[in-house]
């Protein structure tokens, strides 16, 4: 398999039309299960019907009406557990309509033909600062600009996209359609300031003072800092740095034997990319059983099909080597009583140490909250490093600050970030009273 080949390549015009005709439109049932399952509330039957009729641009307008990032979401959303997972065809024992592929087809055609996702409204005289250019920040900026607000979008990176750009496996999305989404934001009048680090309380306060409201879409921070003896050996990676290297043209040399520590979707992405980079033996090490693994079931099965192995009830102890990594020493675990998450707690099995020979190991254990940054906002309540907000509005304990995305939930999907962005934008519009 090619290292950067797309997992699901685009549909041709004929493939899209034939595929769209499979949709039953739930025989008029409203709302259709696929719509209920979509966090962004996209009218799936309507856009699929438009594709079946040969109107890809009309389909895209339906998508963009609810999801400004419909193109990116089509590539990175876990459609198998959202809209496609709710498709009535699957419940009848048939293959579901590939909704994500059809959404990509429509949005790609729209961008290729200059269809604007949103139209700008007349200026209303209010200024909004959006901090973070990941999915939540991009979507909230678009929603607010379309309502007539003067929006300034800030991000410390040189490109937009956040984790979509830098931390989602390239076999899902390399870079497109982020450049198109950037141009669409600019057409809405959004002032985009990239490479702009907000690295002090004073800088944040000055930025907020010049805005009527602020949207915090800062996401999560770097990988969780779990240290092992031997961390400094060449060949030991953190997951975010590993995927970013792939997506910025600096693919690591992984050797033939790779171990990935963790049980989430990022661990699966890293393992599958390691296979694409040429590793023969890729093993995911997880300290609980498959039943407790948070990664999506279909992703785990696809990884198995690609040759990824799994070691359950295993905890790494240290990395071995002198000038280079040669092995991971592990300890067998067994499940004890439930912990605060409700899952049974892994407990070590004494005397069960064993070695796994490796050339590369990637730690994919999770991300840290941006607690230090968030503590600069007076009145903002944090719990375990995450922002506490009104779930219906995204409003924080500081009335001027609203939030959307991973900084609230600790890490979810791009389309859930879009949903949160829409809630925050509507709440801001209601609070500020819309037009002057």
PDB file of C-alpha atoms in Angstrom, residues 4 72 76 133-135 138 155 157-179 181 194 240 242-250 414:
ATOM      1  CA  UNK A   4      -0.019   8.570   1.366  1.00  0.00           C
ATOM      2  CA  UNK A  72     -13.094  18.491   5.391  1.00  0.00           C
ATOM      3  CA  UNK A  76     -12.285  12.925   8.439  1.00  0.00           C
ATOM      4  CA  UNK A 133      -8.025  27.960  13.431  1.00  0.00           C
ATOM      5  CA  UNK A 134      -8.987  24.322  13.859  1.00  0.00           C
ATOM      6  CA  UNK A 135     -12.476  23.075  12.938  1.00  0.00           C
ATOM      7  CA  UNK A 138     -13.007  27.990  11.310  1.00  0.00           C
ATOM      8  CA  UNK A 155      -3.689  30.961  15.169  1.00  0.00           C
ATOM      9  CA  UNK A 157       0.433  27.984  13.154  1.00  0.00           C
ATOM     10  CA  UNK A 158       1.282  29.078   9.620  1.00  0.00           C
ATOM     11  CA  UNK A 159      -1.652  27.154   8.126  1.00  0.00           C
ATOM     12  CA  UNK A 160      -5.281  26.727   9.133  1.00  0.00           C
ATOM     13  CA  UNK A 161      -6.856  23.420  10.078  1.00  0.00           C
ATOM     14  CA  UNK A 162      -5.544  22.566  13.533  1.00  0.00           C
ATOM     15  CA  UNK A 163      -5.545  18.817  14.092  1.00  0.00           C
ATOM     16  CA  UNK A 164      -7.218  18.243  10.712  1.00  0.00           C
ATOM     17  CA  UNK A 165      -4.122  19.692   9.062  1.00  0.00           C
ATOM     18  CA  UNK A 166      -1.437  18.402  11.402  1.00  0.00           C
ATOM     19  CA  UNK A 167      -2.693  15.377  13.350  1.00  0.00           C
ATOM     20  CA  UNK A 168      -5.156  13.365  11.269  1.00  0.00           C
ATOM     21  CA  UNK A 169      -3.581  10.568   9.250  1.00  0.00           C
ATOM     22  CA  UNK A 170      -2.682  11.625   5.705  1.00  0.00           C
ATOM     23  CA  UNK A 171      -4.503   8.632   4.230  1.00  0.00           C
ATOM     24  CA  UNK A 172      -7.689  10.435   5.334  1.00  0.00           C
ATOM     25  CA  UNK A 173      -6.767  14.021   4.522  1.00  0.00           C
ATOM     26  CA  UNK A 174      -3.461  15.490   3.451  1.00  0.00           C
ATOM     27  CA  UNK A 175      -4.278  19.169   2.936  1.00  0.00           C
ATOM     28  CA  UNK A 176      -7.254  19.594   0.600  1.00  0.00           C
ATOM     29  CA  UNK A 177      -9.806  21.163   0.822  1.00  0.00           C
ATOM     30  CA  UNK A 178      -8.375  23.469   3.524  1.00  0.00           C
ATOM     31  CA  UNK A 179      -7.013  25.980   0.956  1.00  0.00           C
ATOM     32  CA  UNK A 181     -12.019  26.702   2.920  1.00  0.00           C
ATOM     33  CA  UNK A 194      -1.634  33.116  11.164  1.00  0.00           C
ATOM     34  CA  UNK A 240       1.338  14.339  17.332  1.00  0.00           C
ATOM     35  CA  UNK A 242       4.875  11.651  14.297  1.00  0.00           C
ATOM     36  CA  UNK A 243       1.732  12.505  12.311  1.00  0.00           C
ATOM     37  CA  UNK A 244       2.823  16.110  11.800  1.00  0.00           C
ATOM     38  CA  UNK A 245       6.093  14.861  10.315  1.00  0.00           C
ATOM     39  CA  UNK A 246       4.096  12.757   7.863  1.00  0.00           C
ATOM     40  CA  UNK A 247       1.826  15.632   6.881  1.00  0.00           C
ATOM     41  CA  UNK A 248       4.590  18.162   6.400  1.00  0.00           C
ATOM     42  CA  UNK A 249       6.717  16.032   4.102  1.00  0.00           C
ATOM     43  CA  UNK A 250       9.180  14.654   6.655  1.00  0.00           C
ATOM     44  CA  UNK A 414     -14.463  17.638  13.603  1.00  0.00           C
TER      45      UNK A 414
END
